[in-house]
Amino acid sequence: MADEVAGEFDYDVLVIGSGPGGYVAAIRAAQLGLKTACAESRETLGGTCLNVGCIPSKAMLHASEYFDAAKNGMMAKLGIKVTPELDLDAMHGQRREAVKGLTGGIEYLFKKNKVTWLKGRAHFEDARKVTVGEQTVTAKNVVIATGSSVTPLPGVTVDQKVVVDSTGALELPKVPEHMVVIGGGVIGLELGSVWRRLGAKVTCVEFLDQILPGFDGDVRKEANKIFKKQGIEFKLSTTVTGVAVEGDKAVLTVEPAAGGEASTIEADCVLVSIGRRPNTDGLGLEAIGLAPNKRGQIETDHDFRTSVDGVWAIGDVIPGPMLAHKAEDEGIAVAENIAGQHGIVNHAIIPSVVYTWPEIAGVGLTEEAAKEKGEVKVGKFPMLGNSRAKTNHEPDGFVKIIADAKTDRVLGVWAIAVPAGTMIAQAAQAMEFGATSEDIAYTCHAHPTHSEAIKEAAMAVRGKPIHV
Ligand code: FAD
Ligand code: NAI
């Protein structure tokens, strides 16, 4: 198939964007025998995730977790006396090394799989002709995987010095005295945690009445309690109406979201993290008659086809959670669909993880959403009852399983636990196989592991956990 098409077009598949959606799509397409190119305007491959997102944030979270453990008493609890000294340059250095290693790794994988990297910004001339930098190429199929960028806050200028977005917050040259995080979502909590651990006072201003929208209600409340205990101050139901910068200080004007008297907060660093928006500017979508929806996203069908023949889209630029693993799975599926196979992504079972301490994870429906669909049974098990968590001095959190009251089928699993991000994989897999809570309760889990809390929560659905 590839050879037959290659005569007519320069490529069978051109992927625009090399984030986790785009690079995975390109590699999978090449593995399936399609002549593939990937256009990327950044200096390095890997998109937001590898360059300024998942990977560098986890590098800072991991390193700052050790510092926090040494500084704030966890090491002492374990009988280890240490007086830590922060070497922020070295911490940033190991972050940059991690990014360099992994982005270089994608370049290696492109070479290995014979994917051509077309360097430069891409825009459509027509549905099968795309200009990338100085050159114009043709492709039988074009996959838009251009990702997303930070949503700006009207009236607030990000200068990457005093007012930063997530990219600036990864690079701060010194620990701020007072960081104000605008938005109590995933980025605000992860990067707020990094700088709190390294010594900053952190205040989080959230427009809604609770942090982490989209997560289960119990989880949101408990997470808020845990972060408060760690020292983050929250101003919920509060909106930022202005940020004035003078020299190296900022003054934020905040108001109750419901209206009322304004007040001010002083800070030496402001992180704007109120969400991300799809990247479609400058792509020339008008040249192919493709209009984004009201939220700026490109709509596709279940197979990731857009309304324009030969043009497909995946990742952050299409509807759904803006997550790297969702983009990756869509990358594999779109390549398989282009090759005439049956690529499928089950959007009902995409785990979400916040990589704080403890981690916060969930998959499937929240209790609130499940109850809207019908009667449910809920089992909850506290980490305090889990022998491994207790031994490790990690008492915070719980696992919660929501099952259909009639069929017992698991509808959602939520966890706050130090390794919740790893634990949630078994829940996703069980749900993918249509497991009931009984199936999980009667699956042997190794002891002593945090994952036993999942088994116990499943037993709690039937009212019979052992260790509480
Ligand atoms: P992107 O990764 O955004 O990649 C798109 C690429 O396309 C970019 O490199 C861009 O330069 C390129 N591009 C855009 N337009 C053009 C054009 N016209 N021509 C050529 N190239 C173009 N998700 C998780 O699942 N786990 C995490 O822990 C996590 N942490 C995050 C932390 C931060 C601070 C941020 C900002 C995001 C995080 N995310 C995380 C989200 C994750 O990064 C995104 O969901 C993911 O990168 C989306 O992948 P994508 O392939 O759709 O797009
Ligand atoms: P988010 O959507 O997670 O959170 C934004 C928060 O800002 C929300 O709580 C919202 O109510 C609040 N908000 C919006 N406008 C506001 C205003 N004017 N004032 C105060 N609060 C306001 O967005 P975030 O944290 O910027 O992350 C963007 C995306 O990146 C997310 O979709 C997330 O999926 C992805 N991401 C994923 C990570 C992970 O998987 N661990 C880590 C970091 C980012």
PDB file of C-alpha atoms in Angstrom, residues 238-365:
ATOM      1  CA  THR A 238     -12.090  33.856  44.566  1.00  0.00           C
ATOM      2  CA  THR A 239     -11.288  35.506  41.287  1.00  0.00           C
ATOM      3  CA  VAL A 240      -8.199  37.483  40.275  1.00  0.00           C
ATOM      4  CA  THR A 241      -9.241  40.726  38.612  1.00  0.00           C
ATOM      5  CA  GLY A 242      -5.817  42.228  38.060  1.00  0.00           C
ATOM      6  CA  VAL A 243      -2.078  41.807  38.543  1.00  0.00           C
ATOM      7  CA  ALA A 244       0.125  44.897  38.766  1.00  0.00           C
ATOM      8  CA  VAL A 245       3.872  44.345  38.532  1.00  0.00           C
ATOM      9  CA  GLU A 246       6.340  46.841  39.912  1.00  0.00           C
ATOM     10  CA  GLY A 247       9.998  45.881  39.815  1.00  0.00           C
ATOM     11  CA  ASP A 248      10.274  42.358  41.185  1.00  0.00           C
ATOM     12  CA  LYS A 249       6.944  42.396  43.040  1.00  0.00           C
ATOM     13  CA  ALA A 250       3.356  41.830  41.986  1.00  0.00           C
ATOM     14  CA  VAL A 251       0.156  43.011  43.583  1.00  0.00           C
ATOM     15  CA  LEU A 252      -2.886  40.885  42.784  1.00  0.00           C
ATOM     16  CA  THR A 253      -6.390  42.244  43.134  1.00  0.00           C
ATOM     17  CA  VAL A 254      -8.816  39.495  44.126  1.00  0.00           C
ATOM     18  CA  GLU A 255     -12.576  39.464  44.634  1.00  0.00           C
ATOM     19  CA  PRO A 256     -15.038  36.900  45.915  1.00  0.00           C
ATOM     20  CA  ALA A 257     -16.284  35.013  42.814  1.00  0.00           C
ATOM     21  CA  ALA A 258     -19.874  35.801  43.825  1.00  0.00           C
ATOM     22  CA  GLY A 259     -19.062  39.533  43.954  1.00  0.00           C
ATOM     23  CA  GLY A 260     -18.089  41.634  46.934  1.00  0.00           C
ATOM     24  CA  GLU A 261     -15.232  43.640  48.282  1.00  0.00           C
ATOM     25  CA  ALA A 262     -11.870  43.440  46.521  1.00  0.00           C
ATOM     26  CA  SER A 263      -8.610  42.918  48.410  1.00  0.00           C
ATOM     27  CA  THR A 264      -4.970  42.644  47.406  1.00  0.00           C
ATOM     28  CA  ILE A 265      -2.209  40.037  47.779  1.00  0.00           C
ATOM     29  CA  GLU A 266       1.490  40.785  47.367  1.00  0.00           C
ATOM     30  CA  ALA A 267       3.763  38.230  45.783  1.00  0.00           C
ATOM     31  CA  ASP A 268       7.185  37.965  44.200  1.00  0.00           C
ATOM     32  CA  CYS A 269       5.992  35.258  41.812  1.00  0.00           C
ATOM     33  CA  VAL A 270       2.603  34.674  40.190  1.00  0.00           C
ATOM     34  CA  LEU A 271       1.882  31.431  38.349  1.00  0.00           C
ATOM     35  CA  VAL A 272      -0.961  31.630  35.847  1.00  0.00           C
ATOM     36  CA  SER A 273      -2.373  28.096  35.498  1.00  0.00           C
ATOM     37  CA  ILE A 274      -6.002  28.412  34.502  1.00  0.00           C
ATOM     38  CA  GLY A 275      -6.018  25.790  31.768  1.00  0.00           C
ATOM     39  CA  ARG A 276      -4.738  25.212  28.250  1.00  0.00           C
ATOM     40  CA  ARG A 277      -6.213  25.840  24.811  1.00  0.00           C
ATOM     41  CA  PRO A 278      -5.800  24.006  21.498  1.00  0.00           C
ATOM     42  CA  ASN A 279      -3.130  25.160  19.006  1.00  0.00           C
ATOM     43  CA  THR A 280      -4.771  25.947  15.673  1.00  0.00           C
ATOM     44  CA  ASP A 281      -3.542  29.490  14.957  1.00  0.00           C
ATOM     45  CA  GLY A 282      -1.515  29.774  11.778  1.00  0.00           C
ATOM     46  CA  LEU A 283      -2.287  26.214  10.662  1.00  0.00           C
ATOM     47  CA  GLY A 284      -4.249  27.460   7.675  1.00  0.00           C
ATOM     48  CA  LEU A 285      -7.383  25.535   8.597  1.00  0.00           C
ATOM     49  CA  GLU A 286      -9.393  28.022   6.556  1.00  0.00           C
ATOM     50  CA  ALA A 287      -7.521  26.832   3.444  1.00  0.00           C
ATOM     51  CA  ILE A 288      -9.047  23.374   3.892  1.00  0.00           C
ATOM     52  CA  GLY A 289     -12.461  24.508   5.146  1.00  0.00           C
ATOM     53  CA  LEU A 290     -12.013  23.128   8.656  1.00  0.00           C
ATOM     54  CA  ALA A 291     -13.443  25.315  11.433  1.00  0.00           C
ATOM     55  CA  PRO A 292     -12.642  24.655  15.097  1.00  0.00           C
ATOM     56  CA  ASN A 293     -15.592  24.302  17.499  1.00  0.00           C
ATOM     57  CA  LYS A 294     -16.558  26.953  20.096  1.00  0.00           C
ATOM     58  CA  ARG A 295     -13.793  25.774  22.421  1.00  0.00           C
ATOM     59  CA  GLY A 296     -11.216  26.058  19.643  1.00  0.00           C
ATOM     60  CA  GLN A 297     -10.929  22.277  19.293  1.00  0.00           C
ATOM     61  CA  ILE A 298     -10.933  20.272  16.091  1.00  0.00           C
ATOM     62  CA  GLU A 299     -13.832  17.831  16.093  1.00  0.00           C
ATOM     63  CA  THR A 300     -13.290  14.286  14.849  1.00  0.00           C
ATOM     64  CA  ASP A 301     -15.308  11.109  14.573  1.00  0.00           C
ATOM     65  CA  HIS A 302     -14.536   7.986  16.610  1.00  0.00           C
ATOM     66  CA  ASP A 303     -11.744   7.085  14.157  1.00  0.00           C
ATOM     67  CA  PHE A 304     -10.090  10.555  14.508  1.00  0.00           C
ATOM     68  CA  ARG A 305     -11.157  11.672  11.009  1.00  0.00           C
ATOM     69  CA  THR A 306     -11.995  15.353  10.715  1.00  0.00           C
ATOM     70  CA  SER A 307     -14.745  16.559   8.367  1.00  0.00           C
ATOM     71  CA  VAL A 308     -12.084  17.029   5.653  1.00  0.00           C
ATOM     72  CA  ASP A 309     -11.161  13.939   3.657  1.00  0.00           C
ATOM     73  CA  GLY A 310      -7.571  12.812   4.360  1.00  0.00           C
ATOM     74  CA  VAL A 311      -7.178  15.068   7.424  1.00  0.00           C
ATOM     75  CA  TRP A 312      -7.150  13.500  10.882  1.00  0.00           C
ATOM     76  CA  ALA A 313      -6.614  14.975  14.369  1.00  0.00           C
ATOM     77  CA  ILE A 314      -5.538  13.701  17.789  1.00  0.00           C
ATOM     78  CA  GLY A 315      -4.318  14.792  21.229  1.00  0.00           C
ATOM     79  CA  ASP A 316      -4.854  18.098  23.035  1.00  0.00           C
ATOM     80  CA  VAL A 317      -6.152  19.763  19.870  1.00  0.00           C
ATOM     81  CA  ILE A 318      -9.318  17.610  19.890  1.00  0.00           C
ATOM     82  CA  PRO A 319     -11.970  17.301  22.641  1.00  0.00           C
ATOM     83  CA  GLY A 320     -11.268  15.207  25.750  1.00  0.00           C
ATOM     84  CA  PRO A 321      -8.826  15.412  28.645  1.00  0.00           C
ATOM     85  CA  MET A 322      -5.521  17.091  27.830  1.00  0.00           C
ATOM     86  CA  LEU A 323      -3.316  14.194  28.863  1.00  0.00           C
ATOM     87  CA  ALA A 324      -0.205  12.699  27.314  1.00  0.00           C
ATOM     88  CA  HIS A 325      -1.368   9.074  27.557  1.00  0.00           C
ATOM     89  CA  LYS A 326      -4.697   9.949  25.895  1.00  0.00           C
ATOM     90  CA  ALA A 327      -2.737  11.623  23.068  1.00  0.00           C
ATOM     91  CA  GLU A 328      -0.419   8.594  22.762  1.00  0.00           C
ATOM     92  CA  ASP A 329      -3.275   6.110  22.544  1.00  0.00           C
ATOM     93  CA  GLU A 330      -4.970   8.268  19.941  1.00  0.00           C
ATOM     94  CA  GLY A 331      -1.643   8.390  18.062  1.00  0.00           C
ATOM     95  CA  ILE A 332      -1.548   4.614  17.815  1.00  0.00           C
ATOM     96  CA  ALA A 333      -5.227   4.382  16.903  1.00  0.00           C
ATOM     97  CA  VAL A 334      -5.095   7.036  14.164  1.00  0.00           C
ATOM     98  CA  ALA A 335      -2.082   5.379  12.521  1.00  0.00           C
ATOM     99  CA  GLU A 336      -3.849   2.018  12.607  1.00  0.00           C
ATOM    100  CA  ASN A 337      -6.996   3.545  11.120  1.00  0.00           C
ATOM    101  CA  ILE A 338      -4.995   5.215   8.343  1.00  0.00           C
ATOM    102  CA  ALA A 339      -3.430   1.823   7.604  1.00  0.00           C
ATOM    103  CA  GLY A 340      -6.899   0.299   7.291  1.00  0.00           C
ATOM    104  CA  GLN A 341      -6.872  -1.373  10.691  1.00  0.00           C
ATOM    105  CA  HIS A 342      -9.279  -0.770  13.591  1.00  0.00           C
ATOM    106  CA  GLY A 343      -7.657   1.644  16.018  1.00  0.00           C
ATOM    107  CA  ILE A 344      -9.834   2.319  19.032  1.00  0.00           C
ATOM    108  CA  VAL A 345      -9.459   4.424  22.180  1.00  0.00           C
ATOM    109  CA  ASN A 346     -11.848   3.835  25.060  1.00  0.00           C
ATOM    110  CA  HIS A 347     -12.346   7.410  26.203  1.00  0.00           C
ATOM    111  CA  ALA A 348     -14.412   6.262  29.183  1.00  0.00           C
ATOM    112  CA  ILE A 349     -11.335   4.708  30.789  1.00  0.00           C
ATOM    113  CA  ILE A 350      -8.541   7.272  30.763  1.00  0.00           C
ATOM    114  CA  PRO A 351      -6.789   7.607  34.114  1.00  0.00           C
ATOM    115  CA  SER A 352      -5.891  11.010  35.567  1.00  0.00           C
ATOM    116  CA  VAL A 353      -3.032  11.481  37.995  1.00  0.00           C
ATOM    117  CA  VAL A 354      -1.822  14.487  39.974  1.00  0.00           C
ATOM    118  CA  TYR A 355       1.811  13.818  40.880  1.00  0.00           C
ATOM    119  CA  THR A 356       1.833  15.496  44.269  1.00  0.00           C
ATOM    120  CA  TRP A 357       2.646  13.866  47.623  1.00  0.00           C
ATOM    121  CA  PRO A 358       0.527  11.863  48.076  1.00  0.00           C
ATOM    122  CA  GLU A 359      -0.498  11.297  44.472  1.00  0.00           C
ATOM    123  CA  ILE A 360      -4.119  11.730  43.472  1.00  0.00           C
ATOM    124  CA  ALA A 361      -5.544   9.442  40.807  1.00  0.00           C
ATOM    125  CA  GLY A 362      -8.822   8.422  39.294  1.00  0.00           C
ATOM    126  CA  VAL A 363     -10.342   6.521  36.404  1.00  0.00           C
ATOM    127  CA  GLY A 364     -13.915   6.268  35.173  1.00  0.00           C
ATOM    128  CA  LEU A 365     -16.852   8.083  36.721  1.00  0.00           C
TER     129      LEU A 365
END
